[in-house]
């Protein structure tokens, strides 16, 4: 992980307690919690997952997959802070998808939040095929990914297109989660033009720290850099829940 991103997630940890993180991050899987089938929960690209922090309290076995030990350690600390005698076992796996295979388990829930846009459609198809083998009838899959309406789509900067491999529509996700094996329960496309004041404040602190590291002290230059980094991106995503048939 780049140092700039490590700084971001360190500040994120300071701004978002477990309670605030779970409160502010929407979890649409709650709507179906009475229908969860038996089995462990898997999240790919877990980061400091609000999903797993919340679900760690219900006694289920959890598998968190990320290719950054920095994030896995932070998640482990978060889960430990809210653990009870009834909490389920937690597995923190440093894996690089799609190179590494998923654990040989049958999962009741699979979460892929802000994850698939780092892969080509070809790699996504291979991954969903593997998930198909790791789920059972009634398993729920939550996926959220950058949509084609995101500001980064069709960017003129080569580094962005190398970082984000694909921007999704609902049709793209329906291709990956075909009707033969999956039923779509919910799907929505969203655009965010203005970030909340709380999130904006956190990002200003992050950008200010990066400018300090670069010894950029001119007030006007700093103001322009902060404004550009926090105000000019339209965040757009598509989010769906699928149920395994």
Short mmCIF file of C-alpha atoms in Angstrom, two decimals, residues 38-171:
data_model
loop_
_atom_site.label_atom_id
_atom_site.label_comp_id
_atom_site.label_asym_id
_atom_site.label_seq_id
_atom_site.Cartn_x
_atom_site.Cartn_y
_atom_site.Cartn_z
CA UNK A 38 -25.92 -21.38 8.08
CA UNK A 39 -22.25 -20.90 7.34
CA UNK A 40 -19.36 -18.46 7.70
CA UNK A 41 -19.13 -14.95 6.28
CA UNK A 42 -16.48 -13.97 3.71
CA UNK A 43 -15.43 -10.46 2.72
CA UNK A 44 -13.00 -9.82 -0.14
CA UNK A 45 -10.93 -6.65 0.07
CA UNK A 46 -12.17 -6.26 3.61
CA UNK A 47 -10.12 -3.27 4.72
CA UNK A 48 -11.46 -1.98 8.05
CA UNK A 49 -14.84 -3.48 7.27
CA UNK A 50 -17.94 -2.05 8.94
CA UNK A 51 -19.74 -5.20 7.76
CA UNK A 52 -17.42 -7.57 9.59
CA UNK A 53 -17.23 -5.42 12.70
CA UNK A 54 -21.03 -5.55 12.86
CA UNK A 55 -21.39 -9.24 11.99
CA UNK A 56 -18.57 -10.30 14.32
CA UNK A 57 -21.03 -9.84 17.20
CA UNK A 58 -23.52 -12.47 15.99
CA UNK A 59 -21.39 -15.57 16.64
CA UNK A 60 -20.67 -16.44 13.01
CA UNK A 61 -17.26 -17.52 11.77
CA UNK A 62 -15.68 -14.76 9.70
CA UNK A 63 -13.09 -14.78 6.92
CA UNK A 64 -11.53 -11.39 6.06
CA UNK A 65 -9.43 -11.35 2.88
CA UNK A 66 -7.14 -8.44 2.02
CA UNK A 67 -3.71 -8.15 0.43
CA UNK A 68 -2.59 -5.48 2.94
CA UNK A 69 -1.48 -6.60 6.40
CA UNK A 70 -1.85 -2.98 7.49
CA UNK A 71 -5.62 -3.19 6.95
CA UNK A 72 -5.96 -6.68 8.41
CA UNK A 73 -4.21 -5.60 11.61
CA UNK A 74 -6.50 -2.56 11.87
CA UNK A 75 -9.58 -4.74 11.33
CA UNK A 76 -8.38 -7.25 13.92
CA UNK A 77 -8.04 -4.43 16.45
CA UNK A 78 -11.54 -3.19 15.66
CA UNK A 79 -13.12 -6.63 16.02
CA UNK A 80 -11.21 -7.29 19.26
CA UNK A 81 -12.60 -4.05 20.71
CA UNK A 82 -16.19 -5.26 20.36
CA UNK A 83 -15.73 -9.00 20.88
CA UNK A 84 -17.82 -10.92 23.40
CA UNK A 85 -17.77 -14.56 24.57
CA UNK A 86 -20.44 -15.18 21.90
CA UNK A 87 -18.33 -13.79 19.04
CA UNK A 88 -17.37 -16.21 16.29
CA UNK A 89 -13.89 -17.15 15.17
CA UNK A 90 -12.16 -14.61 12.91
CA UNK A 91 -9.71 -15.56 10.15
CA UNK A 92 -7.54 -12.77 8.73
CA UNK A 93 -6.12 -13.88 5.38
CA UNK A 94 -3.47 -11.99 3.44
CA UNK A 95 -4.38 -13.13 -0.06
CA UNK A 96 -4.05 -11.54 -3.48
CA UNK A 97 -7.11 -12.16 -5.62
CA UNK A 98 -7.38 -13.62 -8.24
CA UNK A 99 -3.91 -15.17 -7.93
CA UNK A 100 -4.75 -16.87 -4.63
CA UNK A 101 -7.72 -19.18 -4.22
CA UNK A 102 -10.55 -18.62 -1.80
CA UNK A 103 -10.75 -20.72 1.39
CA UNK A 104 -12.29 -24.16 0.93
CA UNK A 105 -15.53 -23.33 2.72
CA UNK A 106 -19.21 -22.94 1.89
CA UNK A 107 -20.12 -19.36 2.74
CA UNK A 108 -23.52 -18.04 3.78
CA UNK A 109 -22.59 -14.44 2.93
CA UNK A 110 -19.99 -13.04 0.53
CA UNK A 111 -19.23 -9.30 0.61
CA UNK A 112 -17.38 -7.45 -2.14
CA UNK A 113 -17.67 -3.75 -1.36
CA UNK A 114 -15.57 -1.41 -3.54
CA UNK A 115 -13.61 -4.40 -4.76
CA UNK A 116 -14.53 -5.57 -8.27
CA UNK A 117 -13.52 -2.34 -10.00
CA UNK A 118 -9.89 -3.30 -9.44
CA UNK A 119 -10.31 -6.21 -11.91
CA UNK A 120 -11.09 -6.74 -15.56
CA UNK A 121 -14.39 -8.35 -16.51
CA UNK A 122 -12.45 -11.48 -17.43
CA UNK A 123 -10.97 -11.75 -13.94
CA UNK A 124 -14.35 -10.91 -12.40
CA UNK A 125 -16.00 -13.76 -14.29
CA UNK A 126 -13.38 -16.20 -13.02
CA UNK A 127 -13.83 -14.92 -9.46
CA UNK A 128 -17.63 -15.18 -9.54
CA UNK A 129 -17.31 -18.72 -10.90
CA UNK A 130 -15.18 -19.56 -7.86
CA UNK A 131 -17.69 -17.87 -5.53
CA UNK A 132 -20.41 -19.97 -7.12
CA UNK A 133 -18.52 -23.05 -5.94
CA UNK A 134 -18.05 -21.59 -2.44
CA UNK A 135 -21.72 -20.83 -1.79
CA UNK A 136 -24.91 -22.81 -1.29
CA UNK A 137 -28.60 -22.32 -1.98
CA UNK A 138 -29.72 -19.23 -0.11
CA UNK A 139 -26.25 -17.68 0.25
CA UNK A 140 -26.28 -13.89 -0.16
CA UNK A 141 -23.70 -11.92 -2.14
CA UNK A 142 -23.40 -8.17 -1.68
CA UNK A 143 -21.43 -6.28 -4.31
CA UNK A 144 -20.74 -2.58 -4.67
CA UNK A 145 -18.46 -1.17 -7.39
CA UNK A 146 -17.66 2.11 -9.14
CA UNK A 147 -20.24 2.75 -11.85
CA UNK A 148 -19.69 4.07 -15.35
CA UNK A 149 -20.91 7.49 -14.13
CA UNK A 150 -17.93 7.87 -11.78
CA UNK A 151 -15.62 10.82 -12.49
CA UNK A 152 -12.68 8.45 -12.86
CA UNK A 153 -14.29 6.63 -15.80
CA UNK A 154 -12.63 7.59 -19.10
CA UNK A 155 -10.00 9.56 -17.22
CA UNK A 156 -7.15 11.03 -19.26
CA UNK A 157 -4.68 9.92 -16.57
CA UNK A 158 -3.15 6.49 -17.43
CA UNK A 159 -2.49 5.72 -13.77
CA UNK A 160 -6.22 5.80 -12.98
CA UNK A 161 -7.13 3.36 -15.76
CA UNK A 162 -4.36 1.07 -14.56
CA UNK A 163 -5.67 1.24 -10.99
CA UNK A 164 -9.39 0.87 -11.76
CA UNK A 165 -9.78 -1.83 -14.39
CA UNK A 166 -13.55 -1.65 -15.00
CA UNK A 167 -16.51 0.60 -14.25
CA UNK A 168 -19.82 -1.20 -13.86
CA UNK A 169 -23.45 -0.96 -14.83
CA UNK A 170 -26.21 -3.13 -13.39
CA UNK A 171 -26.14 -5.06 -16.67
#
